[in-house]
CSV table of C-alpha atoms in Angstrom, one decimal:
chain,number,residue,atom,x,y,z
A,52,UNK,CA,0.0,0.0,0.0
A,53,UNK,CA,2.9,2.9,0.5
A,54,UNK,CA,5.1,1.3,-1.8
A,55,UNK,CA,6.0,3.1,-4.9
A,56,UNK,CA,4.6,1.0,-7.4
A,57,UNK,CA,1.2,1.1,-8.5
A,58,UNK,CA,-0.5,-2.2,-6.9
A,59,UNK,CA,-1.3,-5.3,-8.8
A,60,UNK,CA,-4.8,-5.4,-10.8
A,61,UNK,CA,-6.1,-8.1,-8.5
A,62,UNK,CA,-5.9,-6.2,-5.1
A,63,UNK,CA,-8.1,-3.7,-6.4
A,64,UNK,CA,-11.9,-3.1,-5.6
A,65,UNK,CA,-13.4,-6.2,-8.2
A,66,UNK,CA,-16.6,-4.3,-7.9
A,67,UNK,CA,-15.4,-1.1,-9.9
A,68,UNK,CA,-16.3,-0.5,-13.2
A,69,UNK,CA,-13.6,-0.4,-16.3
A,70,UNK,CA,-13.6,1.6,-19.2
A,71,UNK,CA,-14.1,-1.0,-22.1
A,72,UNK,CA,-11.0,-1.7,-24.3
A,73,UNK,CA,-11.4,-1.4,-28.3
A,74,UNK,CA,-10.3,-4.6,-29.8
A,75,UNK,CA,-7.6,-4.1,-30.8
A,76,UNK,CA,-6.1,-2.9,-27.6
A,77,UNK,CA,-5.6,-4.7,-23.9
A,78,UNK,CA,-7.3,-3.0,-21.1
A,79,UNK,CA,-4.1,-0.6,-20.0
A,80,UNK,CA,-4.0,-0.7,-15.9
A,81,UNK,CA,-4.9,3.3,-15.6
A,82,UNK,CA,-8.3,2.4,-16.3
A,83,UNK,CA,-8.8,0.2,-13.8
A,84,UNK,CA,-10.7,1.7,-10.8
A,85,UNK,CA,-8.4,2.8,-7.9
A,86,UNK,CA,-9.5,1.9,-4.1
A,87,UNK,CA,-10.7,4.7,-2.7
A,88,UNK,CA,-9.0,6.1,1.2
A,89,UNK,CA,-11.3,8.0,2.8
A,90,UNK,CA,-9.1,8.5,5.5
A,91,UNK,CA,-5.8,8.1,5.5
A,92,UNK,CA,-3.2,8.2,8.3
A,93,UNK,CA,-2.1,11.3,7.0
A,94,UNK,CA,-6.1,12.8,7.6
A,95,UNK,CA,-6.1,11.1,10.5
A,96,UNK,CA,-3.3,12.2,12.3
A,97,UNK,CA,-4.5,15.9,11.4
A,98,UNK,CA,-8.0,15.4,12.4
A,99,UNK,CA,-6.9,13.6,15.6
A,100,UNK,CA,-4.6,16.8,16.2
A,101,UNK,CA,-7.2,19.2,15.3
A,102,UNK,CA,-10.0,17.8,17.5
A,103,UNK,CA,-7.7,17.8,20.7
A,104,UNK,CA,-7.0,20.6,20.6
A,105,UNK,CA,-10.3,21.8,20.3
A,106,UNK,CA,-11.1,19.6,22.9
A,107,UNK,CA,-8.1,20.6,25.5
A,108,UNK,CA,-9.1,24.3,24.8
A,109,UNK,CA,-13.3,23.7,25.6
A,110,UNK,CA,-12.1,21.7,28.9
A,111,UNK,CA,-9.8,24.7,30.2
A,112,UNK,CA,-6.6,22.4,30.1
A,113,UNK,CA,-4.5,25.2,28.7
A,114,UNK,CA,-1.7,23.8,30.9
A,115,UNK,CA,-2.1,20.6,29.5
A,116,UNK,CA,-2.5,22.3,25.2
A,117,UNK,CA,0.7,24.4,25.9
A,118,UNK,CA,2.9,21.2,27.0
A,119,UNK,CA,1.5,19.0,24.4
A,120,UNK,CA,2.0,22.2,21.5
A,121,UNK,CA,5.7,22.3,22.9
A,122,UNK,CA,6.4,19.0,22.4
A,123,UNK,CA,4.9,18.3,19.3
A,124,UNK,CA,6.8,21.4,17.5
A,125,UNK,CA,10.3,20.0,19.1
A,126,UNK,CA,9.5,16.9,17.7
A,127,UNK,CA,8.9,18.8,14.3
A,128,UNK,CA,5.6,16.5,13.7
A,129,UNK,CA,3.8,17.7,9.8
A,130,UNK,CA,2.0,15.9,7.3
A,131,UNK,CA,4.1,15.2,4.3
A,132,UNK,CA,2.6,18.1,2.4
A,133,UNK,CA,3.7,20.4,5.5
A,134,UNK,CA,1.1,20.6,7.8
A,135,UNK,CA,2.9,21.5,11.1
A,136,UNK,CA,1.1,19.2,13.9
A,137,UNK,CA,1.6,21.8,16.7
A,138,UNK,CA,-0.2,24.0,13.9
A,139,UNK,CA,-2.9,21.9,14.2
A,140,UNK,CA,-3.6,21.5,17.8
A,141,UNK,CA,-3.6,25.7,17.7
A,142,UNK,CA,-6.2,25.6,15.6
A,143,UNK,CA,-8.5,23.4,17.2
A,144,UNK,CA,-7.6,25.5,20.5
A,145,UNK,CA,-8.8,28.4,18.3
A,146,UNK,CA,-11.2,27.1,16.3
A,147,UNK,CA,-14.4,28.4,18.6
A,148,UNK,CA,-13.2,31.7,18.9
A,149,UNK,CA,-12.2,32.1,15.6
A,150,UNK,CA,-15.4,31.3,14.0
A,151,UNK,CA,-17.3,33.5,16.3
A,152,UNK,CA,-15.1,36.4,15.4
A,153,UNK,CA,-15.3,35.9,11.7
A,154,UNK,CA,-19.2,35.7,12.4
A,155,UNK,CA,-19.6,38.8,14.6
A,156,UNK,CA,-17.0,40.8,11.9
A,157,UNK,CA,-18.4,42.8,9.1
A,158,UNK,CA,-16.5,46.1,9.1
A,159,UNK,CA,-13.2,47.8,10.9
A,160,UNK,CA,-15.8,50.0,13.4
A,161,UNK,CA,-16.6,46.7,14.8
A,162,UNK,CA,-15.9,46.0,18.6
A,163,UNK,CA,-13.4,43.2,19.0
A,164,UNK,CA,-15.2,39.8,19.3
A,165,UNK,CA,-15.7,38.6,23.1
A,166,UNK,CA,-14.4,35.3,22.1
A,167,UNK,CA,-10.8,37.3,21.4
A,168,UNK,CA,-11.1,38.8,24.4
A,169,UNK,CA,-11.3,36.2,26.6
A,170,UNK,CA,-8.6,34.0,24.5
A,171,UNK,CA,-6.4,37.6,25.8
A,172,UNK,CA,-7.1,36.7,29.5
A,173,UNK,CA,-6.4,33.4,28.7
A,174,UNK,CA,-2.1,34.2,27.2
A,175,UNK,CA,-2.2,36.3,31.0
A,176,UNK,CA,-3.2,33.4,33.2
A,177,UNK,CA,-1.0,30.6,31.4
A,178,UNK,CA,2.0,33.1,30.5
A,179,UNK,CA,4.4,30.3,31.6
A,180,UNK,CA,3.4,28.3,28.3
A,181,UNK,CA,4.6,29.3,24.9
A,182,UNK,CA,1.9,27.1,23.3
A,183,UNK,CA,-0.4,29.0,24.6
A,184,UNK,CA,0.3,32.4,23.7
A,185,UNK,CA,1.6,30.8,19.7
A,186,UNK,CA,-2.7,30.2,20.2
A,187,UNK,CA,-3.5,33.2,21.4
A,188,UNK,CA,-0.9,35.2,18.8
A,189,UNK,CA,-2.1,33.0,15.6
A,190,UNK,CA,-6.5,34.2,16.9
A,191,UNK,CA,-5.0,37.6,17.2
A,192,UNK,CA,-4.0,37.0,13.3
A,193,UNK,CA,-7.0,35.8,11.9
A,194,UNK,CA,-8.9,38.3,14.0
A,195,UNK,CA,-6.8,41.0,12.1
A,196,UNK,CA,-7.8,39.6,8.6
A,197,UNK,CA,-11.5,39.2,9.2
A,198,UNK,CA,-11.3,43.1,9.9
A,199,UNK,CA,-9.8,43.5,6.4
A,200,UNK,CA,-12.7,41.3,4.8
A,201,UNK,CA,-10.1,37.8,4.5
A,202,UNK,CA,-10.9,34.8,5.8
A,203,UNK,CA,-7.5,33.4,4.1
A,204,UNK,CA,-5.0,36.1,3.7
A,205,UNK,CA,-5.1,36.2,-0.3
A,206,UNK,CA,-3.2,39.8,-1.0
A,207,UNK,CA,-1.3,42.7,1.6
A,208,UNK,CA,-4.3,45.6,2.2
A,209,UNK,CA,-3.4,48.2,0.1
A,210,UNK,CA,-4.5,50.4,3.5
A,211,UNK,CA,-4.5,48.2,6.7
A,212,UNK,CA,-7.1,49.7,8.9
A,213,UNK,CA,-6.4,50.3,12.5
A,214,UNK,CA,-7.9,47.3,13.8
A,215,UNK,CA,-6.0,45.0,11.2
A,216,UNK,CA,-2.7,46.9,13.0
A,217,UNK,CA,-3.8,46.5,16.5
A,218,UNK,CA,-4.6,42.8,15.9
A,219,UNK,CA,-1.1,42.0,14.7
A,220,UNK,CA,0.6,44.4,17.3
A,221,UNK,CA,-0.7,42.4,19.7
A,222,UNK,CA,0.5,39.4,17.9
A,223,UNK,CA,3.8,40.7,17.3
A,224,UNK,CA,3.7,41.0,21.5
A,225,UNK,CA,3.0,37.8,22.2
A,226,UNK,CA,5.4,36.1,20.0
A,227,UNK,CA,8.2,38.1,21.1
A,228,UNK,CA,7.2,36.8,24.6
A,229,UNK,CA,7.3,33.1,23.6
A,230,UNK,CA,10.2,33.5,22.0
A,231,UNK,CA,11.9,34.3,24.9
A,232,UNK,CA,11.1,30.7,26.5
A,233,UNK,CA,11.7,29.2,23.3
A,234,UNK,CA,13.8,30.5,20.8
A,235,UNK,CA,14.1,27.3,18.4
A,236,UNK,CA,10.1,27.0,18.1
A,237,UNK,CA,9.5,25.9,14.6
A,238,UNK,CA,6.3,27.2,14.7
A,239,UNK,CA,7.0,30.4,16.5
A,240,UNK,CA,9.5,31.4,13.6
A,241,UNK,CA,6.8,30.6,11.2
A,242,UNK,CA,4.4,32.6,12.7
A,243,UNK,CA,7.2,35.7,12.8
A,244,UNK,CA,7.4,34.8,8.7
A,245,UNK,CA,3.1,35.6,9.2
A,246,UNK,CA,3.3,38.9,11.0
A,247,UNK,CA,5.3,40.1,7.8
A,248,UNK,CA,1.5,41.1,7.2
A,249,UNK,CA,2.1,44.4,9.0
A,250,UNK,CA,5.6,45.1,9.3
A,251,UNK,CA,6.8,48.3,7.6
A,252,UNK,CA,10.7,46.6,7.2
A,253,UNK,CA,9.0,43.6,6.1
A,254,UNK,CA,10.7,43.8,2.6
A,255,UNK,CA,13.9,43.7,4.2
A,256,UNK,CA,13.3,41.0,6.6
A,257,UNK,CA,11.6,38.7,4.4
A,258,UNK,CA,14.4,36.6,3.6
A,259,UNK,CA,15.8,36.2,6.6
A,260,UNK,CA,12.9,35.1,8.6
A,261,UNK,CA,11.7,32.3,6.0
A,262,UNK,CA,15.2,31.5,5.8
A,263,UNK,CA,15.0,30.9,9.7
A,264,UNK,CA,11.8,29.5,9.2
A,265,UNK,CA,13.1,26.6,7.1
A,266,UNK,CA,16.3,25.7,8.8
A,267,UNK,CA,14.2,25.2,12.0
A,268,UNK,CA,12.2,22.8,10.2
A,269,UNK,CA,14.3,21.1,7.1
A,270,UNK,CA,12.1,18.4,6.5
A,271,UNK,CA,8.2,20.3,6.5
A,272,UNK,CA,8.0,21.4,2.3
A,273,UNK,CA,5.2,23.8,4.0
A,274,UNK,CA,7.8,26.6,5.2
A,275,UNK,CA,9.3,26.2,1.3
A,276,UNK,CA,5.8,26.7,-0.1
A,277,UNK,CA,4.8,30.0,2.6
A,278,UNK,CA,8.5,31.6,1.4
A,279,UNK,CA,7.5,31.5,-2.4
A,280,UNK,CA,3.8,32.7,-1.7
A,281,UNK,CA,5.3,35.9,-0.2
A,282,UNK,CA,7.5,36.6,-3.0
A,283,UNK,CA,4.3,37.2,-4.7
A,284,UNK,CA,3.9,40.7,-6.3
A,285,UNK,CA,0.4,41.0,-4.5
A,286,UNK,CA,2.9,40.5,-1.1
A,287,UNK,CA,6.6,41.6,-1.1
A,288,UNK,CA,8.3,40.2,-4.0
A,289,UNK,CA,7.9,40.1,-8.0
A,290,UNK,CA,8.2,37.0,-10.4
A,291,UNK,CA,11.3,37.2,-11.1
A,292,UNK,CA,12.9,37.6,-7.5
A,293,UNK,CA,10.1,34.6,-6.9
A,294,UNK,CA,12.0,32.4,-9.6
A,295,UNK,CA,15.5,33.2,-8.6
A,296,UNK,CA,15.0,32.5,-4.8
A,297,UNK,CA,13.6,29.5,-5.3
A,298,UNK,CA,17.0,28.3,-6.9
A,299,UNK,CA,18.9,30.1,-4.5
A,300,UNK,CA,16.6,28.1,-1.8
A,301,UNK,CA,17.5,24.6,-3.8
A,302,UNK,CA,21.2,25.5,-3.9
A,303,UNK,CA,20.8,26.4,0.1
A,304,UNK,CA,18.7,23.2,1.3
A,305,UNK,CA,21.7,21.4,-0.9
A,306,UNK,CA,24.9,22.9,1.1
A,307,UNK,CA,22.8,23.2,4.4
A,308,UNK,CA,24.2,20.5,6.4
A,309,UNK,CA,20.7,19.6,8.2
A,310,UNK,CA,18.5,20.5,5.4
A,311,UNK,CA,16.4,18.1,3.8
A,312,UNK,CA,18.1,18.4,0.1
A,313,UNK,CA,15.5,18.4,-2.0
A,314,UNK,CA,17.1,18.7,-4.9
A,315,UNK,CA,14.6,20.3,-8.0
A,316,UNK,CA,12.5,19.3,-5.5
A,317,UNK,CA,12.8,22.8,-4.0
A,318,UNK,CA,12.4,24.9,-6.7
A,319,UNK,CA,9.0,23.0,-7.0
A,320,UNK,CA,8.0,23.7,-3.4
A,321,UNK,CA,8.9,27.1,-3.9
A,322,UNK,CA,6.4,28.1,-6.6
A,323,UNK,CA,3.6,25.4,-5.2
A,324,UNK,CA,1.3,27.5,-3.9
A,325,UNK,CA,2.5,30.9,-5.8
A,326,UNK,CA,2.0,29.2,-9.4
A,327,UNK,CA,-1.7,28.4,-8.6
A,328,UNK,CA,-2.6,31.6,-6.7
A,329,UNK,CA,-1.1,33.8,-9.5
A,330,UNK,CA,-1.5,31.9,-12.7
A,331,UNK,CA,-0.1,34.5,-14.9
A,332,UNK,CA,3.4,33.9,-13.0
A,333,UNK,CA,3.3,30.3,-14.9
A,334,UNK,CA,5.3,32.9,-17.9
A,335,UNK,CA,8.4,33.3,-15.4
A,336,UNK,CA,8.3,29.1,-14.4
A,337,UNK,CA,11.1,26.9,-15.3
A,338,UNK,CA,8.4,24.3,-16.4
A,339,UNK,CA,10.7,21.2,-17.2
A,340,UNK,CA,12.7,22.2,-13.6
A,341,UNK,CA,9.3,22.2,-12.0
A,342,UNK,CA,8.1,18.4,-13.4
A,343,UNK,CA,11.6,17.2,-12.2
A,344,UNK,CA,11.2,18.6,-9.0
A,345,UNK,CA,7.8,16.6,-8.7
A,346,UNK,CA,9.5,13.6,-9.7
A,347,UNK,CA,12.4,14.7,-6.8
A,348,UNK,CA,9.7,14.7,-4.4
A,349,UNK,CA,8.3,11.4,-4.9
A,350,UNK,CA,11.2,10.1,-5.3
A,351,UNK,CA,11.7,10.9,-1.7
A,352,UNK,CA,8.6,10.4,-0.5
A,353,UNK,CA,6.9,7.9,-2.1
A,354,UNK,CA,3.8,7.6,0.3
A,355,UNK,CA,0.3,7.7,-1.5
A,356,UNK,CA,-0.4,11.1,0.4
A,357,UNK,CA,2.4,13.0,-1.4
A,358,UNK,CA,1.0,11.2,-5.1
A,359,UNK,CA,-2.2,12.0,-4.7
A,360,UNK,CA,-1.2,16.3,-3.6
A,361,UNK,CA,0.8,16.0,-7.1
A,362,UNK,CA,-2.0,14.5,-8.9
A,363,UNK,CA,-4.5,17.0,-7.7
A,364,UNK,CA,-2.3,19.8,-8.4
A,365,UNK,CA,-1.5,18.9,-11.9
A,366,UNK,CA,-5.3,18.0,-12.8
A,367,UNK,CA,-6.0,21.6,-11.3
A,368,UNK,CA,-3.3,23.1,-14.4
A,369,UNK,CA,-5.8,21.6,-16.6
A,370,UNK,CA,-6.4,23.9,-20.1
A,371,UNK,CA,-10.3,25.0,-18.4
A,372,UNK,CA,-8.8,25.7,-15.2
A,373,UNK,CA,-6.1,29.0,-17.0
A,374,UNK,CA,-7.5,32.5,-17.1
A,375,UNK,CA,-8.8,33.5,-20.3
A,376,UNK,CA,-5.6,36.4,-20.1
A,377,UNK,CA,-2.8,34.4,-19.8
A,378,UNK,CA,0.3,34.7,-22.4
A,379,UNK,CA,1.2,31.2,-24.7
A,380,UNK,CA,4.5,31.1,-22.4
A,381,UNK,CA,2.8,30.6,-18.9
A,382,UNK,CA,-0.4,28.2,-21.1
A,383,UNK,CA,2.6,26.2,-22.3
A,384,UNK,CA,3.9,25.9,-18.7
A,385,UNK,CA,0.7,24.9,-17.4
A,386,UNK,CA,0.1,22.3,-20.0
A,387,UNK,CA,3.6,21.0,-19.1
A,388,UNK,CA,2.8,20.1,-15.5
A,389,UNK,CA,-0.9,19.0,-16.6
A,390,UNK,CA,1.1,16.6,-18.9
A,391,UNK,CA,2.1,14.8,-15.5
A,392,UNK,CA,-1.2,13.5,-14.8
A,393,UNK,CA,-1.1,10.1,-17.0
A,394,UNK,CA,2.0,9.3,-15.8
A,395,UNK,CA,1.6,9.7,-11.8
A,396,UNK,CA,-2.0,7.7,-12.1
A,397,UNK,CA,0.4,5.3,-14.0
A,398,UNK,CA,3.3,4.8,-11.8
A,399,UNK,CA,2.4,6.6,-8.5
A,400,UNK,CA,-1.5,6.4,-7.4
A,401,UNK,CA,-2.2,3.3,-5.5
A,402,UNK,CA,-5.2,4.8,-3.9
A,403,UNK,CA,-7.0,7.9,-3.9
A,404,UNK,CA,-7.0,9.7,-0.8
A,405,UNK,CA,-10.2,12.4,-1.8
A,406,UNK,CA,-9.4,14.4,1.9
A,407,UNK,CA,-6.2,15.2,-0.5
A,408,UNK,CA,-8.2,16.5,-2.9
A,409,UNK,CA,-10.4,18.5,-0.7
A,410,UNK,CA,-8.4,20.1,0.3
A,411,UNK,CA,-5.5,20.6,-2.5
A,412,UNK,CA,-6.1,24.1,-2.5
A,413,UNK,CA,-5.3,24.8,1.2
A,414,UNK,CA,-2.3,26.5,1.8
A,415,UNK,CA,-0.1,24.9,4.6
A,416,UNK,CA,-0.5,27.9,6.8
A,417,UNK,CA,-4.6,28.1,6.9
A,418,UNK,CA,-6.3,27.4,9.4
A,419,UNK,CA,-7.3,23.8,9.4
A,420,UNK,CA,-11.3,23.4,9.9
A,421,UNK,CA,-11.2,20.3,10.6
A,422,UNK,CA,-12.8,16.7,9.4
A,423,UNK,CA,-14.6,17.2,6.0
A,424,UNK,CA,-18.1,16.3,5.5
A,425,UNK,CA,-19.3,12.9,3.6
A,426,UNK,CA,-20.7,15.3,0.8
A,427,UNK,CA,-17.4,17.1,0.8
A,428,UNK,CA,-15.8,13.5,1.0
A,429,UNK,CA,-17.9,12.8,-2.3
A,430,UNK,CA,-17.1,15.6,-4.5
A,431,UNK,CA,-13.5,15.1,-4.2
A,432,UNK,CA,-13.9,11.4,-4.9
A,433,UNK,CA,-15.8,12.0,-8.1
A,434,UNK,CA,-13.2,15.3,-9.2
A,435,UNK,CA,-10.2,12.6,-8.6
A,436,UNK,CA,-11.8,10.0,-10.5
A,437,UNK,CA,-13.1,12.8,-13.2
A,438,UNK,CA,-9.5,13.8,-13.4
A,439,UNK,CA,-8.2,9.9,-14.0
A,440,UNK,CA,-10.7,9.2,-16.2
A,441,UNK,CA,-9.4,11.8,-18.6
A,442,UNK,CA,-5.9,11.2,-18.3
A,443,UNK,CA,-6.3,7.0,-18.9
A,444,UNK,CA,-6.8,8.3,-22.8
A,445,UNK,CA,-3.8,10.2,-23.2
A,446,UNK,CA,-1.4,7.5,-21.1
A,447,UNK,CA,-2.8,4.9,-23.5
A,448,UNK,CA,-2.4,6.9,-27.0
A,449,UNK,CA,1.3,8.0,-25.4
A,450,UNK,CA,1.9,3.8,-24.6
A,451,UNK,CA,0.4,3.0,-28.2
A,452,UNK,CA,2.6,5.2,-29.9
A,453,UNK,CA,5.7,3.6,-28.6
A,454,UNK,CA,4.4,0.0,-29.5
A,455,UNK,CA,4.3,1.5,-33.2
A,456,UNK,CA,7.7,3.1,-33.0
């Protein structure tokens, strides 16, 4: 099951339905149905993390949430696609207060939720625990972009308001304060790379902090992906300084002596999330660099999880999916990557993991909302096999042609 091959026809689900060969042609494996993982221990783990701490947080065991936060970040525990397990468990701590706040929020002359007020008093009674003022700092945040209209930080506000600056302020505060007890917090550096958001040096410190970011944590692709989304032109950087730090990054995850090196693999990572938020950036992409770096990345981890986050992501480079705007340089890019999609069902998708494909879009530093519904479950099962079902044609043209030749 987490080997790298694709798994022999016979241990797959005898009760799916396959596409019907012509006659002159064998039945190629792609079209075979795949078994379908509704939960994986990758979801798992996440949902486990998510739900206690939202459970620790509803009992008032703030203690208990600030020791467990600690040792899960100096453990470095993430999901292969770089979901930071002591992330996790803050969200879940925040999740209630959170949600209120984003309910209660519909301009800047809004009072500050009670919810945020209370999570305040909270960071003063348990100021002993790092873990719980990196729960406290992170509500502050998302407080600060539901006064700016965000749910998920998308762009920088052109004009913060007040309240957006206040929010982060007090952020700012109480990550200075954890720092203090615990200045090699993976997830306190990553936060720091966050309140970027409403620094006035924060073009000048960018670097440095993402660079901090990732050497804390060598192995989680997620701080990778958060450095190339702020090098964004709608953030702090431009395309080109986007495409050249991501080979500086490769060359410095190579040299580093406790970085993962991910070879192309980083230069991938880098322009993950930026490349599908920003499609016209596709023009600046080193496409054939970017497939290798996939191939890097499975290469070193070759567990169904990380498969099916490629697969999604190439199926979402699909031709329908590009902005009607965008140049013949960044389409061609796009088709490149989409290109992929025959040949990781081929060689790479055991099983389809559809919480994957939920939530494909996600970037590593949202806010986790926890288990997906059944219907949600559903649509991403029927998108994944939507998704195989066109690429099985092209695999078996592309496999015909070299019988010919």
């Amino acid at each position: 099951m987490l080997g790298f091959s694709r798994p022999a026809a016979t241990a797959r689900s005898k009760t799916a339905k396959s596409a019907k060969p012509a006659a002159n042609e064998q039945a190629a494996p792609a079209e075979q149905a795949i078994p379908v993982c509704e939960e994986s221990r990758q979801d798992r783990g996440g949902n486990v993390y998510f739900a206690k701490g939202q459970y620790l947080a509803r009992q008032d065991r703030w203690d208990m949430l600030g020791r467990l936060i600690a040792e899960t970040d100096r453990h470095r525990a993430a999901t292969l696609s770089g979901v930071s397990m002591a992330a996790l468990l803050a969200d879940g701590a925040r999740a209630d207060a959170v949600h209120h706040a984003r309910s209660v929020v519909s301009g800047a002359d809004d009072e500050v939720p009670a919810g945020i007020r209370a999570l305040d008093d909270v960071a003063l009674d348990h100021a002993g625990h790092w873990g719980v003022a990196l729960v406290v700092a992170r509500a502050q945040i998302e407080c600060a972009w539901a006064f700016e209209g965000q749910v998920d930080p998308y762009a920088l506000p052109a004009r913060p308001n007040a309240r957006f600056l206040s929010h982060f302020a007090a952020a700012a505060d109480l990550v200075k304060q954890a720092q203090a007890k615990s200045p090699d917090s993976a997830e306190l550096a990553a936060t720091r790379c966050d309140l970027l958001a409403a620094d006035p040096s924060a073009k000048d410190r960018l670097d440095a902090r993402h660079l901090k970011a990732i050497d804390l944590d060598p192995g989680n692709p997620g701080r990778l992906r958060a450095y190339g989304v702020h090098l964004l032109p709608r953030w702090f950087g431009t395309h080109a300084r986007l495409d050249q730090t991501a080979r500086d990054v490769m060359r410095h995850c190579a040299v580093t002596p406790a970085a993962t090196d991910w070879g192309d693999g980083a230069y991938t990572w880098m322009w993950f999330d930026a490349l599908r938020l920003d499609p016209s950036s596709a023009a600046m992409l080193d496409a054939e660099r970017f497939v290798g770096g996939m191939r890097r990345i499975l290469s070193l981890r070759s567990d169904p999880h990380m498969a099916n986050l490629m697969a999604a992501y190439a199926d979402g480079m699909a031709p329908d999916c590009a902005p009607d705007d965008l140049c013949e340089t960044a389409l061609q890019a796009r088709a490149r990557i989409h290109a992929t999609l025959p040949n990781l069902m081929e060689r790479h998708l055991s099983e389809l993991h559809p919480q994957v494909w939920a939530r494909s879009h996600a970037l590593p530093g949202a806010a986790h909302t926890g288990p997906l519904s059944q219907g949600r479950l559903a649509a991403a099962t029927a998108q994944a096999r939507a998704a195989l079902e066109t690429a099985a044609p092209t695999r078996r043209i592309a496999d015909l042609a070299g019988n010919a030749a």
